Amino acid sequence: PDVQGSEDSRQIAINKVGVKDIRYPITLHCPATGGTQGTVANVNMYVGLPHYQKGTHMSRFLEVLNKHHDSLRSDEIVDVCQEIKTRLNAETAHLELSFPYFIDKKAPVSGQIGKIDLEVKLECTSNHKDDFVMTVMVPATSLCPCSKEISAYGAHNQRCHMIASVRLKKGERMWIEDLFEIVEQCASTQVFAVLKRPDEKWVTEAAYDNPKFVEDIVRDLARAMEADDRIAWYSVSSENFESIHNHNAYAVVERWKDS
Amino acid sequence: PDVQGSEDSRQIAINKVGVKDIRYPITLHCPATGGTQGTVANVNMYVGLPHYQKGTHMSRFLEVLNKHHDSLRSDEIVDVCQEIKTRLNAETAHLELSFPYFIDKKAPVSGQIGKIDLEVKLECTSNHKDDFVMTVMVPATSLCPCSKEISAYGAHNQRCHMIASVRLKKGERMWIEDLFEIVEQCASTQVFAVLKRPDEKWVTEAAYDNPKFVEDIVRDLARAMEADDRIAWYSVSSENFESIHNHNAYAVVERWKDS
Amino acid sequence: PDVQGSEDSRQIAINKVGVKDIRYPITLHCPATGGTQGTVANVNMYVGLPHYQKGTHMSRFLEVLNKHHDSLRSDEIVDVCQEIKTRLNAETAHLELSFPYFIDKKAPVSGQIGKIDLEVKLECTSNHKDDFVMTVMVPATSLCPCSKEISAYGAHNQRCHMIASVRLKKGERMWIEDLFEIVEQCASTQVFAVLKRPDEKWVTEAAYDNPKFVEDIVRDLARAMEADDRIAWYSVSSENFESIHNHNAYAVVERWKDS
Amino acid sequence: PDVQGSEDSRQIAINKVGVKDIRYPITLHCPATGGTQGTVANVNMYVGLPHYQKGTHMSRFLEVLNKHHDSLRSDEIVDVCQEIKTRLNAETAHLELSFPYFIDKKAPVSGQIGKIDLEVKLECTSNHKDDFVMTVMVPATSLCPCSKEISAYGAHNQRCHMIASVRLKKGERMWIEDLFEIVEQCASTQVFAVLKRPDEKWVTEAAYDNPKFVEDIVRDLARAMEADDRIAWYSVSSENFESIHNHNAYAVVERWKDS
């Protein structure tokens, strides 16, 4: 008796049903660097379910994940999402992968290399077309212009997390590294894993020379998104972990460029 | 020199800017029970910022919170949101409060009272009108119909978290307790803080007598939302912490009832 | 048939068995301020189980919690722990409560009042004697002496979380407010919920005037603990959320004063 | 001016100072399978600091991590810890790595392969000797004996997380896979990533045939640790996410075998 395959009479279609919070290893090909990177993703996989169908087939989601997890590319996520749609006999499929991603960065003076950890999210919804959204979270430093201006010396500064999500125009491509490079320019200064003394002097002064409110950061992020012709839609935010409060400052700008 | 008040030339309006992840004590009046309840909220407060204005006034958000935190009612959140709009000279204001909320429940046989902890979220966006969304997360038990049907004995079951968000029709009112009572009927059985032996027998058998897929739970939640005339829009989901996997089953239904 | 009460032949005594991650509202009496405070605790309750006993009685833990949750005092936690021991017929009982706790603080210049959120943990182990540990986490600001010294201007600073745990000498008493006041003196400067412009100038300059490594903060915390005669044992730490890295600096000192 | 290298007069030695919550990619060699596995670790690295020394050299920790992160073996963690000690001129060094780790498991009937995610922690303290602790968290299913016995049908069951930490006798070796295999035997039944219908029947009935209290699970874990001659010390626990409550059952046994 196929319980999931039987009829349902409640007349309620389900937007998304599937598996959530699967922790799985993934191997990403990085066309921007020519290498590969192993990381660990949190994965959600769903389909839409028509009102007359009682249930979906949960184990098939895992079978699709098993087939693809060890060889993924950010621009091929849409193919995996299409495969979920086919394998589950669905009209709409959703795939979400969130994972830490590491980029080598040289310290500004000593040139020492360390890794910086981004948080990346790749999301796709596929039905008759594919809607793909790429998101990166980039850690950085913000320094407060008001604090600098009103104080005889010093200025409060803090770690901030900038997040940029983009939808691309038809036929365009963007790698994680591309989006990271655009975003990391927009704070007061960048953060690094390894900083020797001359590096620390450099970042301290760079931040003081480039004070930005959370409003400035998201505006500069938005301008960078506006300037990149590949991008059709963006949502950019910054969360600043204020050193003078136990709460955060936050701002977000979201826009379809055609509108 | 009022840095925040100066002009900005970047031509980028900001959707939301403000303070995030403020942890603050709140006192809620509970018209449904006639009492009050002290709890601790995570609070976000934002305004929209026009393109020509450089910055907002962060400290004013906290002043509004300080004024109201010790006497709130779920249906008066819109008034606080309107006050943010006025106090910050903004056209749009956003207020989000998330907090645990406790409801006394009697065990099904022994009648012993224990508290069950919901997670409640109240969100409001105010500009020329107010958009208010109330969300409750209700823990419960789900038992798998397929496992029951195919097995000689037993059936896998697990804790699940049902979430219901609602927008109400103009002039309608709904308390946290009201929404909780609708939601807690929709799983295989309810959970309790204190269960004596006869209670444990009761809930074990009740779950076995009422098997539900995650799809069944969200459909029954959706039917309950459809049946309540106060509700204009709803989003209902269930996340089942499958006892046979280390990942979860999940489903969601979202609908404007007029459409 | 009392399954839990039957004999066990495996010869394994259990150090702790009980209930974990109960979220419950608590009302704390605050002798230091003369008031009460409602908050929400995460509660763990355990007993030791001798090798010959098969199981404990889980529902009794909740009955004890139900009896006391709405009227607690930090120094009466030991009485509740003793009651668990008695109610569960155990030789050893453990009680752990973690909760946010709020203290009114005046901004340094404007005098505006805002609440600062501590994280408090009260732990007790009771057998023939009681071992009580009180812990507070206090948010603050740290400013790096090295960054200040080597840079032409500015200095990186960031939010830090100082944690102090204490065991008291026999007969001594210390309130949450007491420990908070000792700890908040030990960072570069304090954080506040509401800061007007003159306050922001004050905290910016205060931090710059008082640079401290994470090592300095824990040493100053340790000296403060050494100086308080009520304290028999302490563990003090600071975690600094470095604004120039995406990782944290951390230090801890722990000592029995008699040794 | 070497601020960190200057003298400190406060007479307070620091137990641990260093870097915390570094997120870094690591590549682990798996001698038990002959392969390697890429994952993402949360890393803490500390040294003890004598009372007369003002500060440690934070950037050196990252240099050691950079040197070793892409080629690690669980039994060589002690060598990395010794290298921290040397590189930082310290008498004591501490190294902690926590990471998800994946093991291929065949479904019990269909034989389909899926990955199960453990959480592994490797900790080492090195001074004149090395103290190495390996911890694995294994997800599984528990089914309540009391619920089974008192109910006419069914029995509540739920996901549980078993944790085992071990110290080994001198000269002994144990791989992550070894400890996993010992632990996964101790619950009511195992969990899997992919389960087809016959597998689901198998695990449902297996759990019902093998009911265990949280007390039974930790006792069986303890007996398995007692039976393995490589193990000198162990701490074993289980946390059961009770399907009939919104809180958890928990038990722990900890023992030095010689004592």
Coordinates of C-alpha atoms in Angstrom, one line a residue, chain B residues 2-254:
Chain B
D2 CA 25.0 66.8 12.9
V3 CA 26.7 64.1 10.7
Q4 CA 23.5 62.0 10.4
G5 CA 21.4 65.0 9.4
S6 CA 23.6 66.1 6.4
E7 CA 22.7 65.5 2.8
D8 CA 23.6 62.3 0.9
S9 CA 24.2 62.5 -2.9
R10 CA 24.4 58.8 -3.8
Q11 CA 20.7 58.6 -4.8
I12 CA 20.1 55.4 -2.8
A13 CA 17.1 55.2 -0.6
I14 CA 17.4 52.7 2.3
N15 CA 14.6 50.2 2.8
K16 CA 15.4 49.6 6.5
V17 CA 17.9 51.0 8.9
G18 CA 18.0 50.7 12.6
V19 CA 18.9 48.6 15.6
K20 CA 18.9 44.8 15.6
D21 CA 19.1 42.0 18.2
I22 CA 18.3 44.1 21.2
R23 CA 17.5 41.8 24.1
Y24 CA 15.0 43.5 26.3
P25 CA 12.5 42.5 29.0
I26 CA 8.9 43.0 28.1
T27 CA 5.6 42.7 30.0
L28 CA 2.7 41.5 28.0
H29 CA -0.9 42.0 28.9
C30 CA -2.9 38.9 28.0
P31 CA -6.6 39.8 27.4
A32 CA -7.4 36.2 26.8
T33 CA -6.4 35.2 30.3
G34 CA -6.8 38.6 32.0
G35 CA -3.3 38.4 33.4
T36 CA 0.2 39.7 32.4
Q37 CA 3.3 37.8 31.5
G38 CA 6.9 38.9 31.8
T39 CA 9.3 37.5 29.2
V40 CA 12.4 38.5 27.2
A41 CA 12.2 39.7 23.7
N42 CA 14.7 39.9 20.8
V43 CA 13.8 43.3 19.2
N44 CA 14.5 44.8 15.8
M45 CA 13.5 48.4 15.0
Y46 CA 13.9 50.0 11.6
V47 CA 12.8 52.9 9.5
G48 CA 13.0 53.6 5.8
L49 CA 15.5 56.4 4.9
P50 CA 15.0 58.7 1.8
H51 CA 17.9 58.9 -0.6
Y52 CA 18.8 62.5 0.4
Q53 CA 19.2 61.8 4.1
K54 CA 22.6 60.7 5.3
G55 CA 21.7 58.8 8.5
T56 CA 19.0 58.0 11.1
H57 CA 19.0 58.6 14.8
M58 CA 19.8 55.3 16.4
S59 CA 19.3 56.3 20.0
R60 CA 15.7 57.2 19.5
F61 CA 14.7 53.6 18.8
L62 CA 15.8 52.7 22.2
E63 CA 14.0 55.6 23.7
V64 CA 10.7 54.3 22.2
L65 CA 11.5 50.8 23.4
N66 CA 12.2 52.1 26.9
K67 CA 8.9 53.9 27.0
H68 CA 6.8 50.9 26.1
H69 CA 8.6 47.7 27.0
D70 CA 7.0 47.2 30.4
S71 CA 3.4 47.4 29.2
L72 CA 2.6 45.8 25.8
R73 CA -0.4 44.1 24.2
S74 CA -0.1 42.2 21.0
D75 CA -2.7 44.3 19.3
E76 CA -1.0 47.6 20.4
I77 CA 2.3 46.8 18.6
V78 CA 1.0 48.8 15.7
D79 CA 0.8 51.9 17.9
V80 CA 4.4 51.5 19.0
C81 CA 5.4 51.1 15.3
Q82 CA 3.5 54.3 14.5
E83 CA 5.3 56.0 17.3
I84 CA 8.7 54.9 15.9
K85 CA 7.6 56.4 12.5
T86 CA 6.7 59.7 14.2
R87 CA 9.7 59.9 16.6
L88 CA 12.2 59.2 13.7
N89 CA 10.4 61.5 11.2
A90 CA 10.1 58.5 8.8
E91 CA 7.6 57.5 6.2
T92 CA 7.9 53.8 7.0
A93 CA 8.7 52.1 10.3
H94 CA 9.3 48.4 11.1
L95 CA 9.0 46.7 14.5
E96 CA 9.8 43.0 15.2
L97 CA 9.5 41.3 18.6
S98 CA 10.3 37.6 19.1
F99 CA 9.9 36.1 22.5
P100 CA 9.1 32.9 24.4
Y101 CA 5.5 32.8 25.7
F102 CA 4.1 30.4 28.2
I103 CA 0.7 28.8 28.4
D104 CA -0.6 26.6 31.2
K105 CA -1.7 23.2 30.1
K106 CA -3.3 20.3 32.0
A107 CA -2.0 16.8 31.5
P108 CA -4.7 14.8 29.7
V109 CA -5.5 12.3 32.5
S110 CA -3.9 13.4 35.8
G111 CA -4.8 17.0 35.1
Q112 CA -1.4 18.2 36.5
I113 CA -0.6 21.7 35.2
G114 CA 2.6 22.5 33.5
K115 CA 3.7 25.3 31.2
I116 CA 4.4 24.9 27.5
D117 CA 6.7 27.3 25.8
L118 CA 5.7 28.8 22.5
E119 CA 7.9 31.1 20.4
V120 CA 5.9 34.2 19.4
K121 CA 6.8 36.8 16.8
L122 CA 5.0 40.1 16.3
E123 CA 5.9 42.1 13.3
C124 CA 4.5 45.4 12.1
T125 CA 5.3 47.7 9.1
S126 CA 3.7 51.1 9.3
N127 CA 3.5 53.8 6.6
H128 CA 0.2 55.2 5.5
K129 CA -1.3 51.9 6.7
D130 CA -0.3 49.2 9.1
D131 CA 0.7 45.6 8.1
F132 CA 0.7 43.4 11.2
V133 CA 1.7 39.7 11.3
M134 CA 1.4 37.5 14.3
T135 CA 3.4 34.2 14.4
V136 CA 3.3 31.4 17.0
M137 CA 5.5 28.3 17.1
V138 CA 3.8 25.4 18.9
P139 CA 5.7 22.2 19.8
A140 CA 3.8 18.9 19.4
T141 CA 4.2 15.2 18.4
S142 CA 3.9 13.7 14.9
L143 CA 3.6 10.0 14.2
C144 CA 4.3 8.6 10.7
P145 CA 1.4 6.8 8.9
C146 CA 3.7 5.0 6.6
S147 CA 5.8 3.6 9.4
K148 CA 2.6 2.5 11.2
E149 CA 1.1 0.8 8.2
I150 CA 4.1 -1.2 7.0
S151 CA 5.4 -2.2 10.5
A152 CA 4.2 -5.3 12.4
Y153 CA 4.3 -3.1 15.6
G154 CA 5.3 0.4 16.6
A155 CA 5.6 3.5 14.4
H156 CA 8.3 6.2 14.4
N157 CA 7.2 9.4 16.0
Q158 CA 9.0 12.6 17.0
R159 CA 8.7 16.1 18.3
C160 CA 7.6 18.6 15.7
H161 CA 7.4 22.4 15.6
M162 CA 4.3 23.9 13.9
I163 CA 4.5 27.5 13.0
A164 CA 1.5 29.6 12.0
S165 CA 1.6 33.2 10.8
V166 CA -1.5 35.3 10.2
R167 CA -2.7 38.6 8.9
L168 CA -6.2 39.5 10.1
K169 CA -9.1 41.1 8.3
K170 CA -9.7 44.8 9.0
G171 CA -11.2 45.2 12.5
E172 CA -10.6 41.6 13.6
R173 CA -8.7 40.6 16.7
M174 CA -6.9 37.4 17.7
W175 CA -4.8 36.8 20.8
I176 CA -1.7 34.5 21.1
E177 CA -3.8 32.1 23.1
D178 CA -6.4 31.9 20.3
L179 CA -3.9 31.1 17.6
F180 CA -2.2 28.5 19.9
E181 CA -5.5 26.7 20.5
I182 CA -6.1 26.4 16.8
V183 CA -2.6 25.2 16.0
E184 CA -2.2 22.6 18.8
Q185 CA -5.1 20.6 17.4
C186 CA -3.3 19.8 14.2
A187 CA -0.5 17.4 15.0
S188 CA -0.8 13.7 16.0
T189 CA -0.9 14.7 19.6
Q190 CA 0.2 17.5 21.9
V191 CA 3.2 17.7 24.1
F192 CA 3.2 18.6 27.9
A193 CA 5.7 19.7 30.5
V194 CA 4.5 17.2 33.2
L195 CA 3.2 13.7 32.3
K196 CA 2.4 11.1 35.0
R197 CA 2.2 7.4 34.0
P198 CA -1.5 7.4 32.9
D199 CA -0.8 10.6 30.9
E200 CA 2.1 9.0 29.1
K201 CA -0.2 6.0 28.2
W202 CA -2.7 8.5 26.9
V203 CA -0.4 10.5 24.7
T204 CA 1.4 7.4 23.3
E205 CA -1.9 5.8 22.2
A206 CA -3.4 9.1 21.0
A207 CA -0.4 9.6 18.7
Y208 CA -0.7 6.0 17.4
D209 CA -4.4 6.6 16.8
N210 CA -3.8 9.7 14.8
P211 CA -0.8 9.3 12.5
K212 CA 0.0 12.3 10.3
F213 CA 2.6 13.0 7.6
V214 CA 4.2 16.4 7.7
E215 CA 1.9 17.0 4.6
D216 CA -1.2 16.1 6.7
I217 CA -0.2 18.5 9.5
V218 CA 0.2 21.5 7.2
R219 CA -3.0 20.7 5.4
D220 CA -4.9 20.4 8.6
L221 CA -3.3 23.7 9.7
A222 CA -4.4 25.3 6.4
R223 CA -7.9 24.0 6.8
A224 CA -8.1 25.5 10.3
M225 CA -6.9 28.8 9.0
E226 CA -9.4 28.7 6.1
A227 CA -12.2 28.0 8.6
D228 CA -11.4 31.0 10.8
D229 CA -13.1 34.1 9.4
R230 CA -10.8 36.5 11.1
I231 CA -7.8 35.5 9.1
A232 CA -7.0 37.2 5.7
W233 CA -3.7 35.6 5.0
Y234 CA -1.7 32.7 6.6
S235 CA 1.5 30.8 6.3
V236 CA 1.6 27.5 8.1
S237 CA 4.5 25.0 8.4
S238 CA 5.6 22.0 10.3
E239 CA 9.2 20.8 10.9
N240 CA 9.3 17.2 12.1
F241 CA 12.6 16.2 13.8
E242 CA 12.4 12.7 12.4
S243 CA 13.5 10.0 14.9
I244 CA 14.8 7.8 12.1
H245 CA 17.0 10.4 10.4
N246 CA 19.4 13.1 11.5
H247 CA 17.6 15.6 9.3
N248 CA 14.0 17.0 9.4
A249 CA 10.8 16.7 7.3
Y250 CA 9.3 20.1 6.5
A251 CA 6.2 21.5 4.7
V252 CA 4.7 24.9 4.3
V253 CA 1.4 26.3 2.9
E254 CA 0.9 30.0 2.4

